């Protein structure tokens, strides 16, 4: 095995060993813990989007992207985020950020805003 490959494998193993405890989540919470909002207890965008798609309240993201991106005149697509019940897509056109709000049921553009 080459020295480079050995170093890469050792680095990957060390990274995994260091990162694993940080990603671990406690198996249970103390019984006397007061109800609180914790960052890791909030529904994440991808979880909300998955549930909406599964329940028929949203079409799959690739399908939404195929409907919206052609209408953006060559602007670079940077990615989606959930915005309430809508999907907000971020584009960059000549150094200007453009947010596009989309109805996730139909893929119809609801509005555009420049930041």
XYZ file of N, CA, C and O in Angstrom:
460
model
N 0.847 -1.165 0.000
C 0.000 0.000 0.000
C 0.896 1.233 0.000
O 1.871 1.306 0.709
N 0.542 2.210 -0.784
C 1.383 3.394 -0.868
C 1.299 4.205 0.420
O 0.346 4.103 1.193
N 2.287 5.008 0.644
C 2.335 5.847 1.837
C 1.154 6.816 1.863
O 0.538 7.016 2.908
N 0.816 7.383 0.712
C -0.307 8.321 0.639
C -1.617 7.645 1.050
O -2.386 8.175 1.843
N -1.872 6.467 0.510
C -3.101 5.734 0.821
C -3.141 5.383 2.311
O -4.175 5.481 2.955
N -2.019 4.992 2.877
C -1.952 4.673 4.302
C -2.268 5.904 5.143
O -3.028 5.826 6.115
N -1.714 7.050 4.771
C -1.981 8.285 5.507
C -3.447 8.701 5.402
O -4.054 9.129 6.394
N -4.031 8.564 4.228
C -5.442 8.918 4.042
C -6.324 8.019 4.891
O -7.243 8.487 5.570
N -6.078 6.723 4.887
C -6.868 5.791 5.695
C -6.713 6.081 7.182
O -7.689 6.044 7.943
N -5.500 6.392 7.623
C -5.281 6.713 9.035
C -6.012 7.995 9.417
O -6.614 8.082 10.498
N -5.991 8.979 8.539
C -6.700 10.235 8.800
C -8.202 10.021 8.879
O -8.864 10.563 9.760
N -8.748 9.213 7.983
C -10.187 8.915 8.012
C -10.566 8.197 9.302
O -11.577 8.520 9.930
N -9.778 7.228 9.707
C -10.059 6.487 10.935
C -9.991 7.400 12.152
O -10.844 7.344 13.042
N -9.000 8.283 12.190
C -8.869 9.206 13.320
C -10.035 10.187 13.347
O -10.581 10.486 14.416
N -10.457 10.674 12.198
C -11.591 11.599 12.133
C -12.863 10.933 12.622
O -13.640 11.523 13.371
N -13.088 9.704 12.206
C -14.292 8.979 12.633
C -14.280 8.737 14.132
O -15.298 8.876 14.807
N -13.136 8.406 14.674
C -13.036 8.145 16.106
C -13.280 9.405 16.926
O -13.901 9.361 17.986
N -12.827 10.543 16.427
C -12.998 11.800 17.151
C -14.432 12.311 17.024
O -15.013 12.814 17.978
N -15.042 12.175 15.858
C -16.366 12.745 15.614
C -17.493 11.914 16.200
O -18.541 12.444 16.533
N -17.328 10.630 16.347
C -18.414 9.764 16.802
C -18.987 10.159 18.152
O -20.195 10.274 18.279
N -18.196 10.429 19.197
C -18.807 10.823 20.473
C -19.584 12.137 20.378
O -20.587 12.299 21.051
N -19.169 13.040 19.524
C -19.868 14.315 19.392
C -21.227 14.132 18.751
O -22.148 14.901 18.993
N -21.384 13.112 17.928
C -22.650 12.873 17.254
C -23.604 12.028 18.084
O -24.777 11.937 17.778
N -23.086 11.399 19.127
C -23.926 10.531 19.946
C -24.974 11.356 20.687
O -24.738 12.482 21.083
N -26.150 10.770 20.884
C -27.243 11.431 21.578
C -27.605 10.579 22.783
O -27.626 9.365 22.699
N -27.898 11.183 23.936
C -28.209 10.386 25.114
C -29.397 9.468 24.859
O -30.358 9.841 24.194
N -29.319 8.249 25.406
C -30.377 7.266 25.203
C -31.663 7.668 25.906
O -32.752 7.330 25.462
N -31.584 8.368 27.006
C -32.784 8.796 27.727
C -32.524 10.140 28.394
O -31.383 10.569 28.554
N -33.564 10.800 28.780
C -33.441 12.078 29.471
C -33.857 11.875 30.924
O -34.709 11.043 31.220
N -33.281 12.635 31.840
C -33.660 12.501 33.249
C -35.153 12.748 33.443
O -35.748 13.581 32.769
N -35.775 12.019 34.387
C -37.217 12.123 34.626
C -37.608 13.507 35.128
O -38.714 13.969 34.861
N -36.746 14.170 35.845
C -37.091 15.472 36.402
C -36.771 16.642 35.469
O -36.883 17.801 35.865
N -36.375 16.354 34.239
C -36.015 17.414 33.301
C -37.250 18.224 32.920
O -38.284 17.684 32.568
N -37.142 19.532 33.050
C -38.240 20.415 32.688
C -38.341 20.466 31.171
O -37.328 20.454 30.470
N -39.599 20.497 30.674
C -39.792 20.566 29.221
C -39.111 21.822 28.701
O -39.295 22.906 29.236
N -38.313 21.659 27.693
C -37.590 22.789 27.125
C -37.390 22.561 25.641
O -37.464 21.437 25.165
N -37.143 23.634 24.948
C -36.818 23.531 23.536
C -35.320 23.343 23.404
O -34.551 24.185 23.838
N -34.916 22.261 22.851
C -33.500 22.010 22.605
C -33.285 22.033 21.101
O -34.155 21.648 20.335
N -32.138 22.466 20.698
C -31.840 22.559 19.273
C -32.049 21.222 18.570
O -32.620 21.159 17.498
N -31.619 20.133 19.183
C -31.728 18.834 18.526
C -33.132 18.256 18.588
O -33.392 17.223 17.994
N -34.068 18.897 19.285
C -35.437 18.403 19.356
C -36.353 19.076 18.334
O -37.478 18.642 18.145
N -35.904 20.140 17.706
C -36.732 20.827 16.718
C -36.788 20.006 15.443
O -35.807 19.389 15.044
N -37.950 20.017 14.755
C -37.996 19.318 13.477
C -37.076 20.002 12.469
O -37.085 21.223 12.346
N -36.263 19.227 11.797
C -35.352 19.775 10.801
C -36.093 19.951 9.479
O -37.101 19.297 9.222
N -35.566 20.828 8.622
C -36.194 21.073 7.325
C -36.384 19.795 6.537
O -37.436 19.561 5.952
N -35.348 18.953 6.506
C -35.457 17.735 5.698
C -36.498 16.779 6.276
O -37.173 16.072 5.526
N -36.676 16.776 7.611
C -37.706 15.931 8.211
C -39.094 16.442 7.856
O -39.993 15.669 7.517
N -39.277 17.767 7.928
C -40.568 18.358 7.566
C -40.875 18.118 6.092
O -42.005 17.793 5.719
N -39.868 18.266 5.231
C -40.065 18.061 3.795
C -40.399 16.602 3.502
O -41.280 16.311 2.679
N -39.730 15.673 4.172
C -40.000 14.253 3.965
C -41.435 13.914 4.364
O -42.146 13.226 3.638
N -41.863 14.422 5.532
C -43.237 14.155 5.992
C -44.257 14.760 5.027
O -45.261 14.126 4.704
N -44.007 15.966 4.566
C -44.936 16.619 3.639
C -45.059 15.825 2.344
O -46.157 15.647 1.815
N -43.940 15.326 1.842
C -43.974 14.534 0.611
C -44.707 13.218 0.846
O -45.547 12.810 0.051
N -44.414 12.568 1.953
C -45.040 11.282 2.274
C -46.554 11.426 2.443
O -47.314 10.551 2.060
N -46.983 12.570 3.004
C -48.407 12.809 3.242
C -49.111 13.426 2.033
O -50.291 13.750 2.102
N -48.396 13.611 0.931
C -49.001 14.139 -0.285
C -49.178 15.645 -0.291
O -49.904 16.176 -1.125
N -48.519 16.356 0.616
C -48.612 17.808 0.673
C -47.507 18.482 -0.114
O -47.464 19.704 -0.191
N -46.622 17.700 -0.728
C -45.508 18.267 -1.481
C -45.036 17.268 -2.526
O -45.078 16.062 -2.301
N -44.607 17.801 -3.666
C -43.982 16.932 -4.664
C -42.497 16.802 -4.303
O -41.972 17.613 -3.535
N -41.813 15.799 -4.805
C -40.388 15.627 -4.503
C -39.570 16.845 -4.957
O -39.876 17.470 -5.973
N -38.533 17.165 -4.192
C -37.701 18.331 -4.491
C -37.123 18.308 -5.908
O -37.171 19.338 -6.591
N -36.598 17.177 -6.408
C -36.070 17.200 -7.783
C -37.137 17.601 -8.814
O -36.837 18.281 -9.787
N -38.362 17.217 -8.572
C -39.448 17.584 -9.485
C -39.724 19.092 -9.402
O -39.927 19.751 -10.422
N -39.710 19.646 -8.199
C -39.889 21.091 -8.021
C -38.747 21.837 -8.716
O -38.970 22.817 -9.433
N -37.520 21.358 -8.509
C -36.359 22.004 -9.133
C -36.470 21.994 -10.657
O -36.158 22.988 -11.315
N -36.928 20.874 -11.235
C -37.071 20.785 -12.696
C -38.094 21.789 -13.226
O -37.997 22.238 -14.365
N -39.084 22.141 -12.405
C -40.094 23.107 -12.837
C -39.613 24.549 -12.702
O -39.972 25.398 -13.501
N -38.809 24.839 -11.684
C -38.454 26.226 -11.379
C -37.169 26.681 -12.069
O -37.114 27.788 -12.622
N -36.134 25.875 -12.044
C -34.812 26.289 -12.541
C -34.851 26.819 -13.980
O -34.222 27.836 -14.268
N -35.604 26.207 -14.901
C -35.629 26.755 -16.273
C -36.179 28.184 -16.357
O -35.894 28.902 -17.313
N -36.937 28.626 -15.358
C -37.509 29.980 -15.371
C -36.571 31.026 -14.778
O -36.937 32.193 -14.681
N -35.371 30.615 -14.391
C -34.468 31.533 -13.697
C -33.383 32.114 -14.594
O -32.428 32.710 -14.098
N -33.507 31.974 -15.875
C -32.622 32.649 -16.821
C -31.137 32.405 -16.629
O -30.344 33.328 -16.775
N -30.742 31.203 -16.263
C -29.324 30.881 -16.132
C -28.696 31.246 -14.804
O -27.495 31.099 -14.632
N -29.487 31.730 -13.844
C -28.940 32.032 -12.516
C -28.472 30.737 -11.872
O -29.036 29.659 -12.108
N -27.422 30.818 -11.066
C -26.888 29.639 -10.385
C -27.805 29.249 -9.227
O -28.146 30.088 -8.391
N -28.178 27.990 -9.176
C -29.035 27.476 -8.114
C -28.154 27.066 -6.939
O -27.249 26.265 -7.074
N -28.428 27.654 -5.760
C -27.607 27.385 -4.583
C -28.236 26.377 -3.628
O -27.532 25.795 -2.822
N -29.551 26.187 -3.697
C -30.173 25.185 -2.843
C -31.513 25.624 -2.292
O -31.902 26.780 -2.393
N -32.225 24.669 -1.653
C -33.556 24.951 -1.118
C -33.537 25.110 0.400
O -32.574 24.755 1.076
N -34.622 25.643 0.929
C -34.889 25.609 2.362
C -36.404 25.658 2.529
O -37.130 26.054 1.627
N -36.864 25.208 3.678
C -38.292 25.273 3.967
C -38.590 26.653 4.528
O -37.836 27.184 5.328
N -39.685 27.217 4.117
C -40.109 28.538 4.610
C -41.593 28.413 4.935
O -42.439 28.588 4.071
N -41.877 28.060 6.189
C -43.262 27.782 6.557
C -43.716 26.538 5.819
O -43.073 25.495 5.874
N -44.799 26.653 5.075
C -45.271 25.506 4.298
C -44.758 25.553 2.859
O -45.068 24.667 2.070
N -43.987 26.569 2.509
C -43.463 26.706 1.154
C -42.000 26.292 1.078
O -41.322 26.186 2.079
N -41.551 26.094 -0.146
C -40.135 25.842 -0.409
C -39.541 27.149 -0.896
O -40.111 27.830 -1.748
N -38.405 27.527 -0.343
C -37.708 28.738 -0.775
C -36.415 28.281 -1.431
O -35.622 27.568 -0.834
N -36.209 28.709 -2.669
C -35.035 28.322 -3.430
C -34.127 29.538 -3.587
O -34.598 30.627 -3.874
N -32.839 29.311 -3.410
C -31.856 30.399 -3.449
C -31.062 30.325 -4.750
O -30.520 29.286 -5.097
N -30.998 31.463 -5.444
C -30.253 31.574 -6.693
C -29.277 32.738 -6.590
O -29.473 33.663 -5.803
N -28.240 32.696 -7.402
C -27.265 33.780 -7.483
C -27.148 34.186 -8.946
O -26.840 33.363 -9.812
N -27.417 35.469 -9.220
C -27.348 35.978 -10.587
C -26.517 37.245 -10.595
O -26.918 38.261 -10.019
N -25.345 37.194 -11.214
C -24.418 38.334 -11.302
C -24.164 38.968 -9.934
O -24.266 40.180 -9.758
N -23.883 38.125 -8.935
C -23.553 38.604 -7.602
C -24.749 38.991 -6.755
O -24.590 39.438 -5.624
N -25.937 38.826 -7.258
C -27.155 39.201 -6.541
C -27.910 37.933 -6.135
O -28.157 37.053 -6.959
N -28.283 37.845 -4.844
C -29.033 36.695 -4.347
C -30.511 36.892 -4.663
O -31.073 37.964 -4.431
N -31.132 35.857 -5.187
C -32.564 35.877 -5.498
C -33.218 34.714 -4.770
O -32.790 33.566 -4.904
N -34.235 35.026 -3.972
C -35.018 34.000 -3.280
C -36.305 33.788 -4.060
O -36.995 34.750 -4.410
N -36.637 32.539 -4.318
C -37.856 32.210 -5.049
C -38.721 31.336 -4.150
O -38.299 30.245 -3.741
N -39.920 31.827 -3.832
C -40.862 31.048 -3.036
C -41.728 30.213 -3.968
O -42.261 30.733 -4.960
N -41.849 28.913 -3.633
C -42.533 27.966 -4.506
C -43.582 27.196 -3.706
O -43.328 26.788 -2.572
N -44.743 27.002 -4.314
C -45.773 26.159 -3.717
C -45.324 24.708 -3.889
O -45.183 24.232 -5.014
N -45.091 23.972 -2.799
C -44.568 22.608 -2.928
C -45.571 21.604 -3.501
O -45.185 20.546 -3.968
N -46.843 21.937 -3.475
C -47.850 21.018 -4.043
C -47.835 21.043 -5.560
O -47.992 20.023 -6.206
N -47.667 22.252 -6.133
C -47.793 22.414 -7.579
C -46.484 22.747 -8.275
O -46.388 22.601 -9.488
N -45.486 23.248 -7.533
C -44.239 23.705 -8.143
C -44.380 25.085 -8.752
O -43.474 25.563 -9.431
N -45.485 25.763 -8.485
C -45.741 27.105 -9.037
C -44.951 28.146 -8.257
O -44.889 28.119 -7.040
N -44.313 29.075 -8.982
C -43.567 30.159 -8.344
C -44.564 31.143 -7.735
O -45.440 31.662 -8.428
N -44.414 31.388 -6.430
C -45.306 32.309 -5.727
C -44.770 33.719 -5.713
O -45.525 34.681 -5.664
N -43.455 33.848 -5.724
C -42.859 35.180 -5.710
C -41.353 35.106 -5.700
O -40.762 34.074 -5.385
N -40.727 36.224 -6.057
C -39.269 36.340 -6.054
C -38.905 37.562 -5.227
O -39.604 38.573 -5.261
N -37.812 37.448 -4.496
C -37.332 38.605 -3.751
C -35.831 38.712 -3.916
O -35.123 37.715 -3.923
N -35.345 39.915 -4.050
C -33.913 40.173 -4.161
C -33.423 40.663 -2.811
O -34.021 41.539 -2.219
N -32.341 40.073 -2.337
C -31.732 40.520 -1.069
C -30.505 41.337 -1.339
O -29.858 41.256 -2.290
